[in-house]
CSV table of C-alpha atoms in Angstrom, one decimal:
chain,number,residue,atom,x,y,z
Z,1,MET,CA,-19.3,29.5,26.8
Z,2,THR,CA,-18.0,30.5,23.4
Z,3,SER,CA,-17.6,34.1,22.1
Z,4,ASP,CA,-17.5,35.6,18.6
Z,5,ALA,CA,-14.6,34.1,16.6
Z,6,THR,CA,-13.8,37.6,15.1
Z,7,SER,CA,-13.6,39.5,18.4
Z,8,ASP,CA,-10.3,40.7,19.7
Z,9,ARG,CA,-8.4,39.4,16.7
Z,10,PRO,CA,-5.6,42.0,16.8
Z,11,ALA,CA,-4.4,40.6,20.2
Z,12,LEU,CA,-4.3,37.1,18.8
Z,13,THR,CA,-2.5,37.9,15.5
Z,14,ASP,CA,0.1,40.2,17.2
Z,15,GLU,CA,0.9,37.6,19.9
Z,16,VAL,CA,1.4,34.7,17.5
Z,17,VAL,CA,4.4,36.6,15.9
Z,18,ASP,CA,6.0,37.3,19.3
Z,19,LEU,CA,5.5,33.7,20.5
Z,20,CYS,CA,7.0,32.3,17.2
Z,21,ARG,CA,10.0,34.7,17.5
Z,22,ASP,CA,10.6,33.5,21.0
Z,23,LEU,CA,10.5,29.8,20.0
Z,24,LEU,CA,12.8,30.4,17.0
Z,25,ARG,CA,15.4,31.9,19.3
Z,26,ILE,CA,15.6,28.7,21.4
Z,27,ASP,CA,18.1,26.3,19.7
Z,28,THR,CA,16.5,22.9,19.7
Z,29,SER,CA,18.7,21.4,17.0
Z,30,ASN,CA,18.3,17.6,16.8
Z,31,THR,CA,21.3,15.8,15.3
Z,32,GLY,CA,19.9,12.4,15.9
Z,33,ASP,CA,22.5,11.9,18.7
Z,34,ASN,CA,21.6,12.8,22.3
Z,35,ASP,CA,25.2,13.8,23.0
Z,36,THR,CA,25.3,16.5,20.3
Z,37,SER,CA,21.6,17.5,20.2
Z,38,ALA,CA,20.6,20.8,21.9
Z,39,GLY,CA,17.5,19.1,23.4
Z,40,GLU,CA,14.0,20.5,23.8
Z,41,ARG,CA,13.9,21.2,27.5
Z,42,ALA,CA,14.2,25.0,27.3
Z,43,ALA,CA,11.4,25.2,24.6
Z,44,ALA,CA,9.2,22.8,26.6
Z,45,GLU,CA,9.6,25.0,29.7
Z,46,TYR,CA,8.8,28.1,27.7
Z,47,VAL,CA,5.6,26.5,26.4
Z,48,ALA,CA,4.6,25.3,29.9
Z,49,GLU,CA,5.2,28.7,31.3
Z,50,LYS,CA,3.1,30.5,28.7
Z,51,LEU,CA,0.3,28.0,29.3
Z,52,ALA,CA,0.6,28.4,33.1
Z,53,GLU,CA,0.3,32.2,32.8
Z,54,VAL,CA,-3.3,31.8,31.6
Z,55,GLY,CA,-4.2,28.9,34.0
Z,56,VAL,CA,-3.6,25.8,31.8
Z,57,GLU,CA,-2.0,23.0,33.8
Z,58,THR,CA,0.7,21.1,31.9
Z,59,GLN,CA,2.9,18.1,32.3
Z,60,ILE,CA,6.5,17.8,31.2
Z,61,HIS,CA,7.6,14.3,30.3
Z,62,GLU,CA,11.3,13.9,29.8
Z,63,SER,CA,12.3,10.7,27.9
Z,64,ALA,CA,16.1,11.4,28.4
Z,65,PRO,CA,18.1,14.3,29.8
Z,66,GLY,CA,16.9,17.4,28.0
Z,67,ARG,CA,14.5,15.5,25.7
Z,68,ALA,CA,11.3,17.0,27.0
Z,69,ASN,CA,7.6,16.7,25.9
Z,70,VAL,CA,4.7,18.9,27.0
Z,71,VAL,CA,1.1,17.7,27.4
Z,72,ALA,CA,-2.0,19.6,28.4
Z,73,ARG,CA,-5.8,19.1,28.1
Z,74,ILE,CA,-8.3,21.8,27.5
Z,75,ALA,CA,-11.8,20.8,28.6
Z,76,GLY,CA,-14.6,21.1,26.1
Z,77,THR,CA,-18.3,21.8,26.6
Z,78,ASP,CA,-19.5,18.4,25.3
Z,79,PRO,CA,-17.9,15.5,27.2
Z,80,SER,CA,-19.7,13.0,25.0
Z,81,ARG,CA,-17.5,13.8,22.0
Z,82,GLY,CA,-14.1,12.3,21.3
Z,83,ALA,CA,-11.1,14.5,22.1
Z,84,LEU,CA,-9.0,16.2,19.4
Z,85,LEU,CA,-5.2,15.8,19.6
Z,86,VAL,CA,-3.3,18.9,18.4
Z,87,HIS,CA,0.4,18.0,18.2
Z,88,GLY,CA,3.6,19.9,17.1
Z,89,HIS,CA,7.3,19.1,17.6
Z,90,LEU,CA,9.7,21.4,19.3
Z,91,ASP,CA,12.9,20.1,17.7
Z,92,VAL,CA,14.5,21.4,14.5
Z,93,VAL,CA,17.1,20.1,12.1
Z,94,PRO,CA,20.6,21.7,12.5
Z,95,ALA,CA,21.5,24.8,10.6
Z,96,ASP,CA,24.9,26.2,9.6
Z,97,ALA,CA,24.8,30.0,10.2
Z,98,ASP,CA,27.4,30.6,7.5
Z,99,GLU,CA,25.0,29.4,4.8
Z,100,TRP,CA,22.1,31.7,5.9
Z,101,SER,CA,21.3,35.3,5.1
Z,102,VAL,CA,20.4,35.8,8.8
Z,103,HIS,CA,21.4,33.9,11.8
Z,104,PRO,CA,19.1,30.8,11.9
Z,105,PHE,CA,18.3,31.3,15.6
Z,106,SER,CA,17.8,35.1,15.5
Z,107,GLY,CA,14.0,35.2,14.9
Z,108,GLU,CA,14.6,38.2,12.7
Z,109,ILE,CA,11.8,39.9,10.8
Z,110,ARG,CA,12.8,41.1,7.4
Z,111,ASP,CA,10.9,41.8,4.1
Z,112,GLY,CA,7.6,40.7,5.6
Z,113,TYR,CA,9.0,37.3,6.8
Z,114,LEU,CA,9.9,35.9,10.1
Z,115,TRP,CA,13.2,34.0,9.6
Z,116,GLY,CA,14.7,31.1,11.5
Z,117,ARG,CA,15.2,27.4,11.7
Z,118,GLY,CA,11.8,26.0,12.5
Z,119,ALA,CA,9.8,28.9,11.0
Z,120,ILE,CA,7.8,26.4,9.0
Z,121,ASP,CA,9.0,23.1,10.4
Z,122,MET,CA,7.2,23.7,12.8
Z,123,LYS,CA,7.5,26.4,15.4
Z,124,ASP,CA,5.0,28.5,13.4
Z,125,PHE,CA,2.3,25.9,14.2
Z,126,ASP,CA,3.5,25.5,17.8
Z,127,ALA,CA,3.1,29.3,18.2
Z,128,MET,CA,-0.3,29.3,16.5
Z,129,VAL,CA,-1.7,26.7,18.9
Z,130,LEU,CA,-0.2,28.5,21.9
Z,131,ALA,CA,-1.6,31.8,20.9
Z,132,VAL,CA,-5.1,30.4,20.3
Z,133,VAL,CA,-5.2,28.7,23.7
Z,134,ARG,CA,-3.9,31.8,25.5
Z,135,HIS,CA,-6.5,33.9,23.7
Z,136,TRP,CA,-9.3,31.6,24.7
Z,137,GLN,CA,-8.2,31.5,28.4
Z,138,ARG,CA,-8.2,35.3,28.5
Z,139,THR,CA,-11.5,35.7,26.8
Z,140,GLY,CA,-13.5,32.8,28.3
Z,141,VAL,CA,-13.8,30.6,25.2
Z,142,ARG,CA,-14.3,26.9,25.5
Z,143,PRO,CA,-14.1,24.5,22.6
Z,144,THR,CA,-16.9,22.0,22.0
Z,145,ARG,CA,-14.7,19.0,22.5
Z,146,ASP,CA,-11.7,18.3,24.7
Z,147,ILE,CA,-8.4,19.3,23.1
Z,148,VAL,CA,-5.2,17.6,24.0
Z,149,LEU,CA,-2.1,19.5,23.3
Z,150,ALA,CA,1.2,17.7,22.7
Z,151,TYR,CA,4.5,19.5,22.1
Z,152,THR,CA,6.9,16.7,21.3
Z,153,ALA,CA,10.6,16.1,21.2
Z,154,ASP,CA,12.7,14.2,18.6
Z,155,GLU,CA,10.4,14.3,15.6
Z,156,GLU,CA,13.3,15.1,13.3
Z,157,ALA,CA,15.0,11.8,14.2
Z,158,GLY,CA,12.0,9.5,14.2
Z,159,GLY,CA,10.3,10.3,17.5
Z,160,ASP,CA,11.9,7.7,19.7
Z,161,TYR,CA,12.3,10.3,22.5
Z,162,GLY,CA,9.1,12.1,21.6
Z,163,ALA,CA,5.8,10.9,20.1
Z,164,HIS,CA,6.6,7.2,20.0
Z,165,TRP,CA,7.9,7.3,23.6
Z,166,LEU,CA,4.8,9.1,24.8
Z,167,VAL,CA,2.6,6.5,23.1
Z,168,ARG,CA,4.6,3.7,24.8
Z,169,GLN,CA,5.1,5.2,28.2
Z,170,HIS,CA,2.2,7.7,28.7
Z,171,ARG,CA,-0.6,6.4,26.6
Z,172,ASP,CA,-3.2,7.6,29.1
Z,173,VAL,CA,-2.6,11.2,28.2
Z,174,PHE,CA,-4.3,10.5,24.9
Z,175,ASP,CA,-7.4,8.9,26.4
Z,176,GLY,CA,-10.5,9.7,24.4
Z,177,CYS,CA,-8.6,11.1,21.4
Z,178,THR,CA,-10.3,10.1,18.2
Z,179,GLU,CA,-8.8,12.6,15.7
Z,180,ALA,CA,-5.6,14.6,15.4
Z,181,ILE,CA,-4.1,17.5,13.5
Z,182,GLY,CA,-0.4,18.3,13.1
Z,183,GLU,CA,2.1,19.6,10.6
Z,184,VAL,CA,2.4,20.0,6.8
Z,185,GLY,CA,-1.1,20.6,5.7
Z,186,GLY,CA,-3.5,23.5,5.2
Z,187,PHE,CA,-0.9,25.5,3.2
Z,188,SER,CA,-1.9,27.4,0.0
Z,189,TYR,CA,-0.9,27.0,-3.6
Z,190,SER,CA,-2.1,29.9,-5.9
Z,191,VAL,CA,-4.0,28.9,-9.0
Z,192,ASP,CA,-4.5,32.5,-9.9
Z,193,ASP,CA,-5.1,35.8,-8.2
Z,194,ALA,CA,-8.6,34.7,-7.0
Z,195,ARG,CA,-8.2,31.0,-6.3
Z,196,ARG,CA,-5.9,29.0,-4.0
Z,197,LEU,CA,-5.7,25.3,-3.3
Z,198,TYR,CA,-5.2,24.4,0.4
Z,199,LEU,CA,-3.5,21.1,0.7
Z,200,ILE,CA,-4.8,19.1,3.7
Z,201,GLU,CA,-2.7,16.0,4.5
Z,202,THR,CA,-4.7,12.8,4.7
Z,203,ALA,CA,-1.8,10.4,4.0
Z,204,GLU,CA,1.9,10.2,4.4
Z,205,LYS,CA,4.5,7.8,3.1
Z,206,GLY,CA,6.2,5.3,5.3
Z,207,VAL,CA,9.7,5.8,6.7
Z,208,ASP,CA,12.1,3.0,5.8
Z,209,TRP,CA,15.5,4.2,6.8
Z,210,LEU,CA,18.1,1.5,6.4
Z,211,ARG,CA,21.8,0.7,6.2
Z,212,LEU,CA,23.5,-1.5,3.7
Z,213,HIS,CA,26.5,-3.5,4.8
Z,214,ALA,CA,29.0,-5.0,2.4
Z,215,LYS,CA,31.7,-7.3,3.5
Z,216,GLY,CA,35.0,-8.2,1.7
Z,217,ARG,CA,38.5,-9.3,2.2
Z,218,PRO,CA,40.8,-6.7,3.8
Z,219,GLY,CA,44.1,-6.1,2.1
Z,220,HIS,CA,46.8,-3.7,1.0
Z,221,GLY,CA,45.7,-0.8,-1.2
Z,222,SER,CA,48.6,-1.4,-3.7
Z,223,MET,CA,47.5,-5.0,-4.6
Z,224,VAL,CA,45.1,-6.3,-7.2
Z,225,HIS,CA,42.0,-7.0,-5.2
Z,226,ASP,CA,38.8,-8.7,-6.4
Z,227,ASP,CA,36.9,-8.8,-3.1
Z,228,ASN,CA,36.6,-5.2,-2.1
Z,229,ALA,CA,33.7,-4.2,0.2
Z,230,VAL,CA,33.8,-0.6,-1.0
Z,231,THR,CA,33.5,-1.6,-4.6
Z,232,ALA,CA,30.5,-3.9,-3.9
Z,233,LEU,CA,28.8,-1.2,-1.8
Z,234,ALA,CA,29.4,1.6,-4.3
Z,235,GLU,CA,27.9,-0.5,-7.2
Z,236,ALA,CA,24.8,-1.3,-5.1
Z,237,VAL,CA,24.4,2.3,-4.0
Z,238,ALA,CA,24.7,3.6,-7.6
Z,239,ARG,CA,22.0,1.2,-8.7
Z,240,ILE,CA,19.7,2.4,-6.0
Z,241,GLY,CA,20.4,6.0,-6.6
Z,242,ARG,CA,19.7,5.8,-10.3
Z,243,HIS,CA,16.6,3.6,-10.0
Z,244,ARG,CA,13.1,4.9,-10.7
Z,245,PHE,CA,10.5,2.8,-9.0
Z,246,PRO,CA,7.2,2.1,-10.8
Z,247,THR,CA,4.3,4.6,-10.6
Z,248,VAL,CA,1.5,3.8,-8.3
Z,249,VAL,CA,-1.4,6.2,-7.9
Z,250,THR,CA,-3.0,5.8,-4.4
Z,251,PRO,CA,-6.6,6.9,-3.6
Z,252,THR,CA,-5.3,10.1,-1.9
Z,253,VAL,CA,-3.1,11.1,-4.8
Z,254,ARG,CA,-5.8,10.2,-7.3
Z,255,ALA,CA,-8.3,12.4,-5.5
Z,256,PHE,CA,-5.8,15.3,-5.4
Z,257,LEU,CA,-4.9,15.0,-9.1
Z,258,GLU,CA,-8.6,14.8,-10.2
Z,259,GLU,CA,-9.5,17.9,-8.1
Z,260,VAL,CA,-6.4,19.9,-9.4
Z,261,SER,CA,-6.9,18.9,-13.0
Z,262,GLU,CA,-10.4,20.1,-13.0
Z,263,LEU,CA,-9.6,23.3,-11.3
Z,264,LEU,CA,-6.6,24.1,-13.5
Z,265,GLY,CA,-8.3,22.9,-16.7
Z,266,ILE,CA,-5.5,20.4,-17.5
Z,267,GLU,CA,-5.9,16.8,-18.8
Z,268,LEU,CA,-5.2,14.0,-16.4
Z,269,ASP,CA,-4.0,10.7,-17.9
Z,270,PRO,CA,-4.2,8.1,-15.1
Z,271,GLU,CA,-1.4,6.2,-16.9
Z,272,ASP,CA,0.9,9.2,-17.0
Z,273,PRO,CA,0.2,11.3,-13.8
Z,274,GLU,CA,3.7,13.0,-14.1
Z,275,ALA,CA,2.5,15.0,-17.1
Z,276,ALA,CA,-0.1,16.7,-15.0
Z,277,ILE,CA,2.2,17.0,-11.9
Z,278,ALA,CA,4.8,18.8,-14.0
Z,279,LYS,CA,2.4,21.7,-14.5
Z,280,LEU,CA,2.0,22.3,-10.7
Z,281,GLY,CA,5.0,24.6,-10.3
Z,282,PRO,CA,6.6,24.7,-6.8
Z,283,ILE,CA,4.5,21.9,-5.4
Z,284,ALA,CA,5.4,19.5,-8.1
Z,285,ASN,CA,8.4,18.1,-6.1
Z,286,ILE,CA,6.1,17.3,-3.1
Z,287,ILE,CA,3.4,15.6,-5.2
Z,288,GLY,CA,5.9,13.9,-7.6
Z,289,ALA,CA,7.4,12.0,-4.7
Z,290,THR,CA,4.0,10.5,-3.8
Z,291,ILE,CA,3.4,8.5,-6.9
Z,292,ARG,CA,6.2,5.9,-6.3
Z,293,ASN,CA,8.4,4.4,-3.6
Z,294,THR,CA,11.7,6.3,-3.3
Z,295,ALA,CA,15.2,5.4,-2.1
Z,296,ASN,CA,18.0,8.0,-1.8
Z,297,PRO,CA,21.5,7.2,-0.6
Z,298,THR,CA,22.5,9.8,2.1
Z,299,ARG,CA,25.7,8.5,3.8
Z,300,LEU,CA,28.7,6.3,3.1
Z,301,THR,CA,31.2,4.9,5.7
Z,302,ALA,CA,34.2,2.8,5.0
Z,303,GLY,CA,37.9,2.4,5.9
Z,304,TYR,CA,40.3,3.7,8.4
Z,305,LYS,CA,43.5,4.3,6.4
Z,306,ASP,CA,44.2,5.5,2.9
Z,307,ASN,CA,46.3,2.4,1.9
Z,308,VAL,CA,44.2,-0.2,3.6
Z,309,ILE,CA,41.3,-2.0,1.8
Z,310,PRO,CA,38.6,-2.3,4.5
Z,311,GLY,CA,36.7,-5.5,5.1
Z,312,ARG,CA,33.4,-3.7,5.7
Z,313,ALA,CA,31.6,-0.7,4.1
Z,314,THR,CA,28.2,0.8,5.0
Z,315,ALA,CA,25.7,3.1,3.3
Z,316,THR,CA,22.6,4.8,4.7
Z,317,ILE,CA,19.5,4.9,2.4
Z,318,ASP,CA,16.5,7.1,3.1
Z,319,CYS,CA,13.6,5.1,1.7
Z,320,ARG,CA,9.9,6.2,1.7
Z,321,SER,CA,7.2,3.7,1.0
Z,322,LEU,CA,3.7,4.2,-0.3
Z,323,PRO,CA,0.8,2.9,1.9
Z,324,GLY,CA,0.9,-0.9,2.1
Z,325,GLN,CA,4.2,-1.2,0.1
Z,326,SER,CA,7.0,-1.4,2.8
Z,327,GLU,CA,7.5,-5.1,2.2
Z,328,LEU,CA,7.4,-4.6,-1.6
Z,329,LEU,CA,10.0,-1.9,-1.3
Z,330,GLU,CA,12.3,-4.2,0.6
Z,331,ALA,CA,11.9,-6.8,-2.1
Z,332,GLN,CA,12.6,-4.2,-4.8
Z,333,LEU,CA,15.7,-3.1,-3.0
Z,334,ARG,CA,16.9,-6.7,-2.5
Z,335,GLU,CA,16.7,-7.3,-6.2
Z,336,LEU,CA,18.7,-4.1,-6.9
Z,337,ILE,CA,21.5,-4.8,-4.4
Z,338,GLY,CA,21.9,-8.5,-4.8
Z,339,PRO,CA,22.1,-11.3,-2.2
Z,340,ASP,CA,25.6,-10.5,-0.8
Z,341,ILE,CA,24.8,-7.2,0.9
Z,342,ASP,CA,23.0,-7.1,4.3
Z,343,ILE,CA,20.1,-4.8,5.1
Z,344,GLU,CA,19.6,-3.3,8.5
Z,345,TYR,CA,16.6,-1.1,9.3
Z,346,ILE,CA,17.2,1.9,11.6
Z,347,GLN,CA,13.7,3.2,11.3
Z,348,ARG,CA,10.6,1.5,9.9
Z,349,GLN,CA,7.4,3.3,10.4
Z,350,SER,CA,4.3,2.5,8.4
Z,351,ALA,CA,2.6,4.8,6.0
Z,352,ILE,CA,-0.8,6.1,7.0
Z,353,GLU,CA,-3.9,7.1,5.0
Z,354,THR,CA,-7.4,8.3,5.8
Z,355,THR,CA,-10.3,9.6,3.7
Z,356,PHE,CA,-11.1,13.2,2.9
Z,357,ASP,CA,-14.5,13.4,4.5
Z,358,GLY,CA,-16.4,13.8,7.8
Z,359,ASP,CA,-17.1,16.7,10.2
Z,360,LEU,CA,-13.5,17.5,10.9
Z,361,VAL,CA,-12.7,18.0,7.2
Z,362,ASP,CA,-15.9,20.1,6.9
Z,363,ALA,CA,-14.7,22.2,9.8
Z,364,MET,CA,-11.2,22.7,8.2
Z,365,SER,CA,-12.7,23.7,4.9
Z,366,ALA,CA,-15.2,26.1,6.5
Z,367,ALA,CA,-12.5,27.8,8.5
Z,368,LEU,CA,-10.3,28.3,5.5
Z,369,ARG,CA,-13.1,29.6,3.3
Z,370,ALA,CA,-14.2,32.1,6.1
Z,371,GLU,CA,-10.7,33.7,6.0
Z,372,ASP,CA,-10.1,33.2,2.3
Z,373,PRO,CA,-13.2,33.1,0.0
Z,374,GLY,CA,-10.9,31.8,-2.8
Z,375,ALA,CA,-9.9,28.7,-0.8
Z,376,HIS,CA,-10.3,25.3,-2.4
Z,377,PRO,CA,-9.3,22.6,0.1
Z,378,VAL,CA,-7.9,19.4,-1.4
Z,379,PRO,CA,-6.4,16.2,0.1
Z,380,TYR,CA,-2.8,15.2,-0.5
Z,381,MET,CA,-0.1,12.8,0.6
Z,382,LEU,CA,3.0,14.0,2.3
Z,383,SER,CA,6.2,12.5,0.9
Z,384,GLY,CA,7.9,12.7,4.3
Z,385,GLY,CA,6.7,11.5,7.7
Z,386,THR,CA,5.5,13.1,10.9
Z,387,ASP,CA,4.5,12.3,14.5
Z,388,ALA,CA,1.1,11.2,13.2
Z,389,LYS,CA,2.7,7.8,12.6
Z,390,ALA,CA,3.0,7.3,16.4
Z,391,PHE,CA,-0.5,8.6,17.2
Z,392,ALA,CA,-2.1,6.5,14.4
Z,393,GLN,CA,-1.1,3.4,16.4
Z,394,LEU,CA,-3.7,4.4,19.0
Z,395,GLY,CA,-6.4,4.3,16.4
Z,396,ILE,CA,-6.4,8.1,16.1
Z,397,ARG,CA,-7.4,9.5,12.6
Z,398,CYS,CA,-4.6,11.9,11.7
Z,399,PHE,CA,-4.6,14.9,9.4
Z,400,GLY,CA,-2.0,17.5,8.6
Z,401,PHE,CA,-3.5,20.9,9.1
Z,402,ALA,CA,-1.2,23.8,10.0
Z,403,PRO,CA,-2.9,26.5,7.9
Z,404,LEU,CA,-0.8,29.1,6.1
Z,405,ARG,CA,-1.6,31.5,3.2
Z,406,LEU,CA,1.6,31.8,1.2
Z,407,PRO,CA,2.8,34.2,-1.5
Z,408,ALA,CA,2.3,32.8,-5.0
Z,409,ASP,CA,6.0,33.0,-5.8
Z,410,LEU,CA,7.3,31.3,-2.6
Z,411,ASN,CA,8.9,27.9,-3.1
Z,412,PHE,CA,7.4,26.5,0.2
Z,413,SER,CA,8.7,22.9,-0.2
Z,414,ALA,CA,12.3,24.1,-0.6
Z,415,LEU,CA,12.2,25.8,2.9
Z,416,PHE,CA,11.9,22.5,4.7
Z,417,HIS,CA,15.3,21.6,6.1
Z,418,GLY,CA,16.7,24.2,3.7
Z,419,ILE,CA,18.7,27.4,4.2
Z,420,ASP,CA,16.9,30.8,4.9
Z,421,GLU,CA,13.8,29.0,6.3
Z,422,ARG,CA,11.1,31.7,6.9
Z,423,VAL,CA,7.4,32.2,7.2
Z,424,PRO,CA,5.4,35.2,5.9
Z,425,VAL,CA,4.2,37.3,8.9
Z,426,ASP,CA,0.8,37.8,7.3
Z,427,GLY,CA,0.6,34.1,6.5
Z,428,LEU,CA,1.3,33.2,10.1
Z,429,GLN,CA,-1.4,35.6,11.2
Z,430,PHE,CA,-3.8,34.2,8.6
Z,431,GLY,CA,-3.1,30.7,10.0
Z,432,VAL,CA,-3.8,31.6,13.6
Z,433,ARG,CA,-7.2,33.1,12.6
Z,434,VAL,CA,-8.1,29.9,10.7
Z,435,LEU,CA,-7.0,27.7,13.6
Z,436,ASP,CA,-9.0,29.8,16.1
Z,437,ARG,CA,-12.2,29.4,14.0
Z,438,PHE,CA,-11.5,25.7,13.4
Z,439,LEU,CA,-10.7,24.7,17.0
Z,440,ARG,CA,-13.7,26.4,18.5
Z,441,THR,CA,-16.3,24.3,16.7
Z,442,CYS,CA,-14.6,21.2,15.3
């Protein structure tokens, strides 16, 4: 039996702030190395405890010591419908407290924001989902379809101990799931005082993290040396770092640009999409990264003594490929670096893309408009990657929908993995109301 979606809202919106604060105070820093990562176990136990308090049975699946994932299933009223997977990761990227205005694991509320590492990536959504389910259990609400909850480990390092591990080792927990929602979608971008775009993720670029290995002849640093691995690697890395890959407008990006151009009254030249993107203000960085393949050098390693020319040098390159272009990107990189440098992939996860249509999209749009009459939902492509890549392997249609209404002057994209990460308290409360409406009927 379902109840009025607007009943008892203060309890829901108050609790989501408390839950998010609690989660932010649990350090789940993921360095990419099990020996130095904090692990997700404490956060997983917190989530399981909060669900158990209201009668929801959970399973904790640990892929390695401390690397814990939580799964639960909420029964719907219509067993003939496919289940909806709602997923959020519990890990966060590391934070240096000396760089922050507040301690990154304090969960401090200041100036109308809740501050902390993970505030928008993505313990805000974790808390929203937890608050909605607890509210339902207390008030007798049942969704129309089964909802599978997955709180995962290791998303920030590729998901090998989280979503991908669950798909490999515990595929049965996702039985019946046909669609999914997760992070980095449903957030607002203000057009003016009365209108806001809400970007719903229907696509995300592929993850192609790789290492370049250059080999040379070791020698003394004082000698003339024409076979230096460091020199060869540095030249290749510089070519990659300065290269601008060709523009490619995918169906998702084209749909976004057409919608936005019409709404903003700006001219869209399909041959020069960057001209329109440049007028998008704070979200230009996100959208601008989705019209081409990208490759950014991130790490360099070489040598063991100041006066020894090493025989080997290594660089890490963070590459992101457009849908269907991973092989092309490799060929483009090979042309840039030349034949004498080896390529080693450390992560290779395919891009995903779906269409912006269907009952689920209609339900997202309706929930947003019910809470914000000025909402204009639009599809977009995420320049990064999420756990959706793992779940898409099961044939699940994946969307990014973690709704937030944001202040017009907030540079949202800069908060991801940045210092002073924070979420507006009223935006978090808006999001949990939207999510409550959406999940009841979707």
